[in-house]
mmCIF file of N, CA and C and ligand atoms in Angstrom:
data_model
loop_
_atom_site.group_PDB
_atom_site.id
_atom_site.type_symbol
_atom_site.label_atom_id
_atom_site.label_comp_id
_atom_site.label_asym_id
_atom_site.label_seq_id
_atom_site.Cartn_x
_atom_site.Cartn_y
_atom_site.Cartn_z
ATOM 1 N N MET A 1 -18.503 29.340 -38.913
ATOM 2 C CA MET A 1 -18.782 28.204 -38.636
ATOM 3 C C MET A 1 -18.141 27.452 -39.640
ATOM 4 N N SER A 2 -17.506 26.267 -39.338
ATOM 5 C CA SER A 2 -16.697 25.608 -40.371
ATOM 6 C C SER A 2 -18.140 24.972 -41.347
ATOM 7 N N GLU A 3 -17.500 24.516 -42.827
ATOM 8 C CA GLU A 3 -18.419 24.008 -43.620
ATOM 9 C C GLU A 3 -18.609 22.614 -43.067
ATOM 10 N N PRO A 4 -20.555 22.837 -43.008
ATOM 11 C CA PRO A 4 -20.747 20.929 -42.592
ATOM 12 C C PRO A 4 -20.391 19.666 -42.863
ATOM 13 N N VAL A 5 -20.394 18.748 -42.570
ATOM 14 C CA VAL A 5 -19.627 17.444 -43.012
ATOM 15 C C VAL A 5 -20.700 16.420 -43.013
ATOM 16 N N PHE A 6 -20.987 15.869 -43.946
ATOM 17 C CA PHE A 6 -22.020 14.915 -43.956
ATOM 18 C C PHE A 6 -21.645 13.416 -44.170
ATOM 19 N N GLU A 7 -22.521 12.172 -43.711
ATOM 20 C CA GLU A 7 -21.950 11.402 -43.951
ATOM 21 C C GLU A 7 -23.421 10.260 -44.894
ATOM 22 N N ILE A 8 -22.944 9.777 -46.080
ATOM 23 C CA ILE A 8 -24.056 9.233 -46.856
ATOM 24 C C ILE A 8 -24.183 7.578 -46.858
ATOM 25 N N THR A 9 -25.204 7.026 -46.859
ATOM 26 C CA THR A 9 -24.505 5.691 -46.432
ATOM 27 C C THR A 9 -25.864 4.537 -47.537
ATOM 28 N N LYS A 10 -25.122 4.004 -48.287
ATOM 29 C CA LYS A 10 -25.865 2.745 -49.065
ATOM 30 C C LYS A 10 -25.821 1.266 -48.525
ATOM 31 N N ALA A 11 -26.693 0.731 -48.911
ATOM 32 C CA ALA A 11 -26.918 -0.631 -48.584
ATOM 33 C C ALA A 11 -26.791 -1.593 -49.591
ATOM 34 N N ALA A 12 -26.373 -2.801 -49.511
ATOM 35 C CA ALA A 12 -26.354 -4.289 -50.333
ATOM 36 C C ALA A 12 -26.609 -5.413 -49.549
ATOM 37 N N HIS A 13 -27.223 -6.587 -50.440
ATOM 38 C CA HIS A 13 -27.181 -7.565 -49.627
ATOM 39 C C HIS A 13 -26.647 -8.527 -50.789
ATOM 40 N N PHE A 14 -26.120 -10.211 -50.399
ATOM 41 C CA PHE A 14 -25.736 -10.929 -51.267
ATOM 42 C C PHE A 14 -25.557 -12.056 -50.129
ATOM 43 N N ASP A 15 -25.966 -13.231 -50.635
ATOM 44 C CA ASP A 15 -25.803 -14.441 -50.094
ATOM 45 C C ASP A 15 -24.498 -15.792 -50.563
ATOM 46 N N ALA A 16 -23.824 -15.976 -49.973
ATOM 47 C CA ALA A 16 -22.766 -16.547 -49.703
ATOM 48 C C ALA A 16 -22.527 -17.998 -49.093
ATOM 49 N N ALA A 17 -21.663 -18.709 -49.326
ATOM 50 C CA ALA A 17 -21.016 -19.919 -48.501
ATOM 51 C C ALA A 17 -19.852 -19.696 -48.057
ATOM 52 N N HIS A 18 -19.239 -20.270 -47.298
ATOM 53 C CA HIS A 18 -18.026 -20.478 -46.447
ATOM 54 C C HIS A 18 -17.851 -21.465 -45.577
ATOM 55 N N TYR A 19 -16.423 -21.306 -45.050
ATOM 56 C CA TYR A 19 -16.014 -22.216 -43.822
ATOM 57 C C TYR A 19 -14.903 -21.209 -43.226
ATOM 58 N N ILE A 20 -14.640 -21.252 -42.292
ATOM 59 C CA ILE A 20 -13.504 -21.087 -41.095
ATOM 60 C C ILE A 20 -12.877 -22.136 -40.571
ATOM 61 N N GLU A 21 -11.673 -22.066 -40.924
ATOM 62 C CA GLU A 21 -10.608 -23.046 -40.378
ATOM 63 C C GLU A 21 -10.235 -22.635 -38.914
ATOM 64 N N GLN A 22 -11.035 -22.463 -38.268
ATOM 65 C CA GLN A 22 -11.331 -21.972 -36.767
ATOM 66 C C GLN A 22 -11.544 -23.331 -35.796
ATOM 67 N N GLY A 23 -10.992 -23.737 -34.498
ATOM 68 C CA GLY A 23 -11.716 -24.311 -33.834
ATOM 69 C C GLY A 23 -11.268 -25.835 -33.961
ATOM 70 N N PRO A 24 -11.867 -26.696 -32.967
ATOM 71 C CA PRO A 24 -11.471 -27.943 -33.524
ATOM 72 C C PRO A 24 -11.716 -28.692 -34.833
ATOM 73 N N GLY A 25 -11.258 -29.739 -34.743
ATOM 74 C CA GLY A 25 -11.650 -30.509 -36.327
ATOM 75 C C GLY A 25 -13.021 -30.882 -36.640
ATOM 76 N N ASP A 26 -13.850 -30.847 -35.709
ATOM 77 C CA ASP A 26 -14.791 -31.220 -36.034
ATOM 78 C C ASP A 26 -15.696 -30.050 -35.547
ATOM 79 N N HIS A 27 -15.269 -28.799 -35.472
ATOM 80 C CA HIS A 27 -15.927 -27.711 -35.418
ATOM 81 C C HIS A 27 -17.109 -27.155 -36.299
ATOM 82 N N ARG A 28 -18.266 -26.722 -36.088
ATOM 83 C CA ARG A 28 -19.492 -26.343 -37.114
ATOM 84 C C ARG A 28 -18.639 -25.119 -38.079
ATOM 85 N N TYR A 29 -17.907 -24.163 -37.645
ATOM 86 C CA TYR A 29 -17.373 -23.460 -38.323
ATOM 87 C C TYR A 29 -16.342 -24.147 -39.868
ATOM 88 N N ARG A 30 -16.240 -25.141 -39.240
ATOM 89 C CA ARG A 30 -15.104 -25.570 -40.572
ATOM 90 C C ARG A 30 -15.881 -26.266 -41.707
ATOM 91 N N ARG A 31 -17.173 -26.285 -41.348
ATOM 92 C CA ARG A 31 -18.100 -27.084 -42.460
ATOM 93 C C ARG A 31 -18.394 -26.092 -43.531
ATOM 94 N N LEU A 32 -19.070 -26.288 -44.530
ATOM 95 C CA LEU A 32 -19.230 -25.590 -45.520
ATOM 96 C C LEU A 32 -20.624 -25.130 -45.314
ATOM 97 N N HIS A 33 -20.964 -23.471 -45.532
ATOM 98 C CA HIS A 33 -22.424 -23.233 -45.068
ATOM 99 C C HIS A 33 -22.349 -22.195 -45.293
ATOM 100 N N GLY A 34 -23.824 -21.678 -45.437
ATOM 101 C CA GLY A 34 -23.929 -20.240 -46.214
ATOM 102 C C GLY A 34 -24.478 -19.311 -44.940
ATOM 103 N N HIS A 35 -24.711 -17.936 -45.290
ATOM 104 C CA HIS A 35 -25.330 -16.844 -44.624
ATOM 105 C C HIS A 35 -25.753 -15.615 -46.056
ATOM 106 N N SER A 36 -26.918 -15.030 -44.934
ATOM 107 C CA SER A 36 -27.350 -13.776 -46.095
ATOM 108 C C SER A 36 -26.229 -12.363 -45.288
ATOM 109 N N PHE A 37 -25.983 -11.854 -46.178
ATOM 110 C CA PHE A 37 -24.961 -10.789 -45.629
ATOM 111 C C PHE A 37 -25.628 -9.237 -46.080
ATOM 112 N N ARG A 38 -25.856 -8.691 -45.076
ATOM 113 C CA ARG A 38 -26.024 -7.040 -45.704
ATOM 114 C C ARG A 38 -24.854 -6.181 -45.369
ATOM 115 N N VAL A 39 -24.104 -5.396 -46.508
ATOM 116 C CA VAL A 39 -23.248 -4.839 -46.429
ATOM 117 C C VAL A 39 -23.589 -3.337 -46.478
ATOM 118 N N GLU A 40 -22.894 -2.437 -45.771
ATOM 119 C CA GLU A 40 -23.322 -0.792 -45.867
ATOM 120 C C GLU A 40 -21.937 -0.134 -46.068
ATOM 121 N N ALA A 41 -22.211 0.579 -46.978
ATOM 122 C CA ALA A 41 -20.825 1.766 -47.309
ATOM 123 C C ALA A 41 -21.155 3.326 -46.747
ATOM 124 N N SER A 42 -20.459 3.972 -45.887
ATOM 125 C CA SER A 42 -20.863 5.040 -45.573
ATOM 126 C C SER A 42 -19.345 5.835 -46.527
ATOM 127 N N VAL A 43 -19.915 7.389 -47.195
ATOM 128 C CA VAL A 43 -18.869 8.520 -47.488
ATOM 129 C C VAL A 43 -19.176 9.551 -46.747
ATOM 130 N N LYS A 44 -17.726 10.197 -46.164
ATOM 131 C CA LYS A 44 -18.157 10.850 -45.487
ATOM 132 C C LYS A 44 -17.623 12.411 -46.543
ATOM 133 N N GLY A 45 -18.085 14.028 -46.248
ATOM 134 C CA GLY A 45 -17.558 14.597 -47.187
ATOM 135 C C GLY A 45 -18.595 15.566 -46.784
ATOM 136 N N VAL A 46 -17.963 17.014 -47.463
ATOM 137 C CA VAL A 46 -18.866 18.094 -47.596
ATOM 138 C C VAL A 46 -19.679 18.562 -48.778
ATOM 139 N N MET A 47 -21.102 19.079 -48.907
ATOM 140 C CA MET A 47 -21.568 19.378 -49.667
ATOM 141 C C MET A 47 -20.768 19.589 -50.990
ATOM 142 N N GLN A 48 -21.187 19.242 -52.110
ATOM 143 C CA GLN A 48 -20.473 19.224 -53.721
ATOM 144 C C GLN A 48 -21.234 20.370 -54.408
ATOM 145 N N PRO A 49 -21.328 21.297 -55.178
ATOM 146 C CA PRO A 49 -21.661 22.144 -55.866
ATOM 147 C C PRO A 49 -23.182 21.131 -56.359
ATOM 148 N N ALA A 50 -23.392 20.096 -55.938
ATOM 149 C CA ALA A 50 -24.380 19.236 -56.721
ATOM 150 C C ALA A 50 -25.219 19.177 -55.877
ATOM 151 N N GLY A 51 -25.006 19.578 -54.783
ATOM 152 C CA GLY A 51 -25.692 19.467 -53.562
ATOM 153 C C GLY A 51 -25.701 18.218 -52.922
ATOM 154 N N TRP A 52 -24.957 17.506 -52.892
ATOM 155 C CA TRP A 52 -24.650 16.144 -52.124
ATOM 156 C C TRP A 52 -22.971 16.019 -51.757
ATOM 157 N N VAL A 53 -22.920 14.969 -51.131
ATOM 158 C CA VAL A 53 -21.408 14.604 -51.059
ATOM 159 C C VAL A 53 -20.738 14.043 -52.470
ATOM 160 N N ALA A 54 -21.955 12.919 -52.786
ATOM 161 C CA ALA A 54 -21.487 12.228 -53.766
ATOM 162 C C ALA A 54 -22.647 11.780 -54.373
ATOM 163 N N ASP A 55 -23.081 11.227 -55.220
ATOM 164 C CA ASP A 55 -24.405 10.805 -55.538
ATOM 165 C C ASP A 55 -24.908 9.579 -55.361
ATOM 166 N N LEU A 56 -25.498 9.194 -54.687
ATOM 167 C CA LEU A 56 -26.170 7.555 -54.038
ATOM 168 C C LEU A 56 -26.065 6.662 -54.964
ATOM 169 N N GLU A 57 -26.399 7.003 -56.066
ATOM 170 C CA GLU A 57 -26.623 5.903 -57.433
ATOM 171 C C GLU A 57 -25.197 5.666 -57.585
ATOM 172 N N SER A 58 -24.201 6.342 -57.724
ATOM 173 C CA SER A 58 -22.754 5.920 -58.185
ATOM 174 C C SER A 58 -22.152 4.857 -56.821
ATOM 175 N N LEU A 59 -22.663 5.418 -55.520
ATOM 176 C CA LEU A 59 -21.996 4.201 -54.527
ATOM 177 C C LEU A 59 -23.200 2.909 -54.598
ATOM 178 N N ASP A 60 -24.156 3.231 -54.697
ATOM 179 C CA ASP A 60 -25.279 1.725 -55.047
ATOM 180 C C ASP A 60 -24.606 1.114 -56.200
ATOM 181 N N VAL A 61 -24.104 1.608 -57.082
ATOM 182 C CA VAL A 61 -23.466 0.780 -58.424
ATOM 183 C C VAL A 61 -22.778 0.313 -58.060
ATOM 184 N N ALA A 62 -21.305 0.746 -57.310
ATOM 185 C CA ALA A 62 -20.181 -0.022 -56.918
ATOM 186 C C ALA A 62 -20.468 -0.776 -56.006
ATOM 187 N N LEU A 63 -21.373 -0.499 -55.302
ATOM 188 C CA LEU A 63 -21.461 -1.727 -53.712
ATOM 189 C C LEU A 63 -21.902 -2.546 -54.637
ATOM 190 N N LYS A 64 -23.277 -2.451 -55.159
ATOM 191 C CA LYS A 64 -23.491 -3.432 -55.767
ATOM 192 C C LYS A 64 -22.628 -4.407 -56.922
ATOM 193 N N ALA A 65 -22.069 -3.721 -57.359
ATOM 194 C CA ALA A 65 -20.864 -4.464 -58.159
ATOM 195 C C ALA A 65 -20.059 -5.240 -57.101
ATOM 196 N N VAL A 66 -19.526 -4.984 -55.977
ATOM 197 C CA VAL A 66 -18.403 -5.836 -55.471
ATOM 198 C C VAL A 66 -19.406 -6.959 -54.634
ATOM 199 N N ALA A 67 -20.852 -6.757 -53.905
ATOM 200 C CA ALA A 67 -21.659 -7.621 -53.820
ATOM 201 C C ALA A 67 -22.198 -8.697 -54.443
ATOM 202 N N THR A 68 -22.338 -8.749 -55.968
ATOM 203 C CA THR A 68 -22.593 -9.376 -57.076
ATOM 204 C C THR A 68 -21.091 -10.380 -57.195
ATOM 205 N N GLU A 69 -20.098 -9.736 -57.643
ATOM 206 C CA GLU A 69 -18.792 -10.780 -57.322
ATOM 207 C C GLU A 69 -18.567 -11.613 -56.221
ATOM 208 N N LEU A 70 -19.657 -11.554 -55.205
ATOM 209 C CA LEU A 70 -19.512 -12.563 -54.061
ATOM 210 C C LEU A 70 -20.878 -12.850 -53.671
ATOM 211 N N ASP A 71 -22.147 -12.552 -54.430
ATOM 212 C CA ASP A 71 -22.892 -13.491 -54.476
ATOM 213 C C ASP A 71 -23.408 -14.859 -54.938
ATOM 214 N N HIS A 72 -23.912 -15.897 -53.778
ATOM 215 C CA HIS A 72 -24.072 -17.186 -54.402
ATOM 216 C C HIS A 72 -22.593 -17.859 -54.940
ATOM 217 N N GLY A 73 -21.821 -17.536 -54.275
ATOM 218 C CA GLY A 73 -20.239 -17.803 -54.672
ATOM 219 C C GLY A 73 -19.777 -18.454 -53.273
ATOM 220 N N LEU A 74 -18.840 -19.146 -53.384
ATOM 221 C CA LEU A 74 -17.805 -19.659 -52.040
ATOM 222 C C LEU A 74 -16.804 -18.539 -51.843
ATOM 223 N N LEU A 75 -17.074 -17.746 -50.299
ATOM 224 C CA LEU A 75 -16.273 -16.750 -50.307
ATOM 225 C C LEU A 75 -14.585 -17.228 -49.985
ATOM 226 N N ASN A 76 -14.572 -18.176 -50.041
ATOM 227 C CA ASN A 76 -12.923 -18.451 -49.459
ATOM 228 C C ASN A 76 -12.751 -18.841 -50.915
ATOM 229 N N ASP A 77 -13.067 -18.430 -52.010
ATOM 230 C CA ASP A 77 -12.243 -18.561 -53.132
ATOM 231 C C ASP A 77 -11.395 -17.580 -53.734
ATOM 232 N N ARG A 78 -12.057 -16.458 -52.863
ATOM 233 C CA ARG A 78 -11.729 -15.141 -53.531
ATOM 234 C C ARG A 78 -10.378 -14.645 -52.805
ATOM 235 N N PRO A 79 -9.878 -13.918 -53.759
ATOM 236 C CA PRO A 79 -8.722 -13.482 -53.112
ATOM 237 C C PRO A 79 -8.628 -12.721 -51.883
ATOM 238 N N GLY A 80 -8.022 -13.152 -50.970
ATOM 239 C CA GLY A 80 -8.327 -12.056 -49.380
ATOM 240 C C GLY A 80 -9.254 -12.215 -48.616
ATOM 241 N N LEU A 81 -9.905 -13.201 -49.360
ATOM 242 C CA LEU A 81 -11.106 -13.961 -48.276
ATOM 243 C C LEU A 81 -10.593 -15.558 -48.091
ATOM 244 N N GLU A 82 -9.796 -15.922 -47.995
ATOM 245 C CA GLU A 82 -9.142 -17.128 -47.505
ATOM 246 C C GLU A 82 -9.524 -17.746 -46.561
ATOM 247 N N SER A 83 -9.558 -16.731 -45.329
ATOM 248 C CA SER A 83 -10.418 -17.000 -44.030
ATOM 249 C C SER A 83 -11.642 -15.787 -43.810
ATOM 250 N N PRO A 84 -12.601 -16.273 -44.659
ATOM 251 C CA PRO A 84 -13.619 -15.024 -44.923
ATOM 252 C C PRO A 84 -14.518 -14.635 -43.404
ATOM 253 N N THR A 85 -14.088 -13.820 -42.648
ATOM 254 C CA THR A 85 -14.475 -13.817 -41.414
ATOM 255 C C THR A 85 -15.213 -11.848 -41.895
ATOM 256 N N LEU A 86 -16.035 -11.620 -41.477
ATOM 257 C CA LEU A 86 -16.996 -10.459 -41.404
ATOM 258 C C LEU A 86 -16.003 -9.185 -41.624
ATOM 259 N N GLU A 87 -14.739 -9.821 -40.443
ATOM 260 C CA GLU A 87 -13.904 -8.424 -40.588
ATOM 261 C C GLU A 87 -13.044 -8.476 -42.051
ATOM 262 N N ARG A 88 -12.798 -9.627 -42.344
ATOM 263 C CA ARG A 88 -12.232 -9.945 -43.397
ATOM 264 C C ARG A 88 -12.821 -9.215 -44.666
ATOM 265 N N ILE A 89 -14.064 -9.552 -44.800
ATOM 266 C CA ILE A 89 -15.285 -8.988 -45.995
ATOM 267 C C ILE A 89 -15.443 -7.756 -45.838
ATOM 268 N N CYS A 90 -15.285 -7.096 -44.892
ATOM 269 C CA CYS A 90 -15.456 -5.427 -44.371
ATOM 270 C C CYS A 90 -13.866 -4.984 -45.129
ATOM 271 N N LEU A 91 -12.856 -5.442 -45.086
ATOM 272 C CA LEU A 91 -11.443 -4.981 -45.859
ATOM 273 C C LEU A 91 -11.906 -5.231 -47.069
ATOM 274 N N TYR A 92 -12.264 -6.197 -47.726
ATOM 275 C CA TYR A 92 -12.543 -6.740 -49.159
ATOM 276 C C TYR A 92 -13.531 -5.484 -49.840
ATOM 277 N N PHE A 93 -14.445 -5.227 -49.365
ATOM 278 C CA PHE A 93 -15.357 -3.866 -49.923
ATOM 279 C C PHE A 93 -14.279 -2.719 -49.897
ATOM 280 N N ALA A 94 -13.643 -2.670 -48.620
ATOM 281 C CA ALA A 94 -12.947 -0.955 -48.402
ATOM 282 C C ALA A 94 -11.761 -0.868 -49.694
ATOM 283 N N GLU A 95 -11.457 -1.997 -49.664
ATOM 284 C CA GLU A 95 -10.340 -2.232 -50.707
ATOM 285 C C GLU A 95 -10.666 -1.724 -51.992
ATOM 286 N N ARG A 96 -11.761 -2.520 -52.419
ATOM 287 C CA ARG A 96 -12.264 -2.043 -53.731
ATOM 288 C C ARG A 96 -13.345 -0.830 -54.214
ATOM 289 N N LEU A 97 -13.888 -0.294 -53.211
ATOM 290 C CA LEU A 97 -14.581 0.930 -52.798
ATOM 291 C C LEU A 97 -13.865 2.416 -52.956
ATOM 292 N N LYS A 98 -12.613 2.006 -52.033
ATOM 293 C CA LYS A 98 -11.861 3.340 -51.758
ATOM 294 C C LYS A 98 -11.253 4.515 -53.099
ATOM 295 N N PRO A 99 -10.865 3.710 -54.046
ATOM 296 C CA PRO A 99 -10.479 4.358 -54.966
ATOM 297 C C PRO A 99 -11.321 5.453 -55.439
ATOM 298 N N GLN A 100 -12.582 4.915 -55.710
ATOM 299 C CA GLN A 100 -13.344 5.403 -56.030
ATOM 300 C C GLN A 100 -14.310 6.687 -55.519
ATOM 301 N N PHE A 101 -14.038 6.271 -53.920
ATOM 302 C CA PHE A 101 -14.729 7.069 -53.043
ATOM 303 C C PHE A 101 -13.567 7.467 -51.596
ATOM 304 N N PRO A 102 -12.719 8.364 -52.089
ATOM 305 C CA PRO A 102 -11.949 8.637 -51.071
ATOM 306 C C PRO A 102 -12.590 8.894 -49.530
ATOM 307 N N GLY A 103 -13.502 9.367 -49.581
ATOM 308 C CA GLY A 103 -14.362 10.102 -48.437
ATOM 309 C C GLY A 103 -14.746 8.515 -47.842
ATOM 310 N N LEU A 104 -14.698 7.658 -48.063
ATOM 311 C CA LEU A 104 -15.214 6.121 -47.739
ATOM 312 C C LEU A 104 -14.756 6.391 -46.462
ATOM 313 N N SER A 105 -15.752 6.337 -45.682
ATOM 314 C CA SER A 105 -15.827 6.282 -43.846
ATOM 315 C C SER A 105 -15.988 5.427 -42.984
ATOM 316 N N ARG A 106 -17.067 3.938 -43.681
ATOM 317 C CA ARG A 106 -16.990 3.225 -43.019
ATOM 318 C C ARG A 106 -17.796 1.921 -43.657
ATOM 319 N N VAL A 107 -17.288 0.972 -42.927
ATOM 320 C CA VAL A 107 -17.936 -0.336 -44.129
ATOM 321 C C VAL A 107 -18.542 -1.087 -42.779
ATOM 322 N N VAL A 108 -19.968 -1.487 -43.146
ATOM 323 C CA VAL A 108 -20.398 -2.915 -41.796
ATOM 324 C C VAL A 108 -21.334 -3.980 -42.967
ATOM 325 N N LEU A 109 -20.639 -5.177 -42.407
ATOM 326 C CA LEU A 109 -21.154 -6.231 -42.834
ATOM 327 C C LEU A 109 -21.505 -6.547 -41.612
ATOM 328 N N SER A 110 -22.948 -7.246 -42.249
ATOM 329 C CA SER A 110 -23.992 -7.709 -40.995
ATOM 330 C C SER A 110 -24.457 -9.433 -41.401
ATOM 331 N N ARG A 111 -25.050 -10.274 -40.801
ATOM 332 C CA ARG A 111 -25.783 -11.322 -40.955
ATOM 333 C C ARG A 111 -26.784 -11.278 -40.102
ATOM 334 N N PRO A 112 -27.798 -10.398 -40.900
ATOM 335 C CA PRO A 112 -28.852 -9.770 -40.134
ATOM 336 C C PRO A 112 -29.961 -10.953 -39.185
ATOM 337 N N THR A 113 -29.628 -12.534 -40.271
ATOM 338 C CA THR A 113 -30.932 -13.882 -39.805
ATOM 339 C C THR A 113 -30.297 -13.833 -38.464
ATOM 340 N N ILE A 114 -28.504 -13.837 -38.134
ATOM 341 C CA ILE A 114 -28.428 -14.200 -36.586
ATOM 342 C C ILE A 114 -27.582 -12.954 -35.809
ATOM 343 N N GLY A 115 -28.172 -11.953 -35.938
ATOM 344 C CA GLY A 115 -28.042 -10.827 -35.397
ATOM 345 C C GLY A 115 -26.388 -10.580 -35.207
ATOM 346 N N GLU A 116 -25.305 -10.728 -36.141
ATOM 347 C CA GLU A 116 -24.202 -10.468 -36.612
ATOM 348 C C GLU A 116 -23.525 -9.477 -37.134
ATOM 349 N N SER A 117 -22.672 -8.524 -36.468
ATOM 350 C CA SER A 117 -22.194 -7.238 -37.363
ATOM 351 C C SER A 117 -21.286 -6.353 -36.963
ATOM 352 N N CYS A 118 -20.674 -6.288 -38.108
ATOM 353 C CA CYS A 118 -18.636 -5.805 -37.913
ATOM 354 C C CYS A 118 -18.532 -4.704 -38.426
ATOM 355 N N ALA A 119 -18.519 -3.909 -38.072
ATOM 356 C CA ALA A 119 -17.959 -2.180 -38.497
ATOM 357 C C ALA A 119 -16.756 -1.677 -38.845
ATOM 358 N N LEU A 120 -16.153 -1.396 -39.694
ATOM 359 C CA LEU A 120 -15.146 -1.005 -40.110
ATOM 360 C C LEU A 120 -14.969 0.372 -40.636
ATOM 361 N N THR A 121 -14.008 1.207 -39.395
ATOM 362 C CA THR A 121 -14.121 2.674 -39.610
ATOM 363 C C THR A 121 -12.880 2.707 -40.129
ATOM 364 N N LEU A 122 -13.159 4.115 -41.081
ATOM 365 C CA LEU A 122 -11.771 4.392 -41.958
ATOM 366 C C LEU A 122 -11.106 6.046 -41.491
HETATM 367 N N1 LIG B 201 -15.506 -12.224 -35.164
HETATM 368 C C1 LIG B 201 -15.924 -12.890 -36.002
HETATM 369 N N2 LIG B 201 -16.455 -13.984 -35.394
HETATM 370 C C2 LIG B 201 -16.758 -15.130 -35.951
HETATM 371 C C3 LIG B 201 -17.430 -14.720 -37.113
HETATM 372 C C4 LIG B 201 -16.927 -13.847 -38.116
HETATM 373 O O1 LIG B 201 -16.822 -13.440 -39.189
HETATM 374 N N3 LIG B 201 -16.292 -12.923 -37.178
HETATM 375 N N4 LIG B 201 -17.974 -15.953 -37.868
HETATM 376 C C5 LIG B 201 -17.898 -17.137 -37.781
HETATM 377 C C6 LIG B 201 -19.028 -18.321 -38.578
HETATM 378 O O2 LIG B 201 -19.184 -17.359 -40.030
HETATM 379 C C7 LIG B 201 -20.128 -18.583 -38.166
HETATM 380 O O3 LIG B 201 -20.597 -19.472 -38.912
HETATM 381 C C8 LIG B 201 -21.271 -17.401 -37.528
HETATM 382 O O4 LIG B 201 -22.288 -17.942 -37.530
HETATM 383 P P1 LIG B 201 -22.964 -18.611 -35.948
HETATM 384 O O5 LIG B 201 -22.231 -17.498 -34.955
HETATM 385 O O6 LIG B 201 -22.012 -19.747 -35.673
HETATM 386 O O7 LIG B 201 -24.315 -18.491 -35.996
HETATM 387 P P2 LIG B 201 -25.136 -19.724 -36.512
HETATM 388 O O8 LIG B 201 -24.722 -19.345 -38.095
HETATM 389 O O9 LIG B 201 -24.397 -21.080 -36.106
HETATM 390 O O10 LIG B 201 -26.692 -19.691 -36.098
HETATM 391 P P3 LIG B 201 -26.806 -19.621 -34.572
HETATM 392 O O11 LIG B 201 -28.171 -19.002 -34.462
HETATM 393 O O12 LIG B 201 -25.504 -19.167 -33.774
HETATM 394 O O13 LIG B 201 -27.140 -21.240 -34.437
HETATM 395 C C9 LIG B 201 -17.966 -17.317 -36.190
HETATM 396 N N5 LIG B 201 -17.549 -16.582 -35.377
HETATM 397 ZN ZN1 LIG B 202 -20.376 -18.755 -40.744
#
């Protein structure tokens, strides 16, 4: 039997404002507005000698550090988020987590209050 592969996941939350320059000039997307976001990051790998894929606390610290960068801010001001869709926010987190977690396998951005979600598979 090949070595079992696990996938661990940690979630964090943040609130932020944004606008998206899509649709007709008076479209509501273009108006400054805010959302509550939930972000999940998953790391896939085999069990290390410690008995885990990676320490979930280290994933928690790294994930919260990125979420805190965005919390209570204007997403459009962040590099790479000039058009801050869920898809682009997934890429934003993945770019910042991948160096520390080469086994990063999935990032999910959701807006729970309005039932929206986007998953990036790596
Ligand atoms: N594929 C995507 N489509 C849209 C995104 C996105 O990130 N990816 N984002 C938006 C806007 O952010 C929009 O504000 C999302 O909210 P919306 O669907 O408009 O829902 P409301 O906040 O208006 O709440 P309602 O329940 O619809 O009133 C749009 N599309
Ligand atoms: Zn929006």
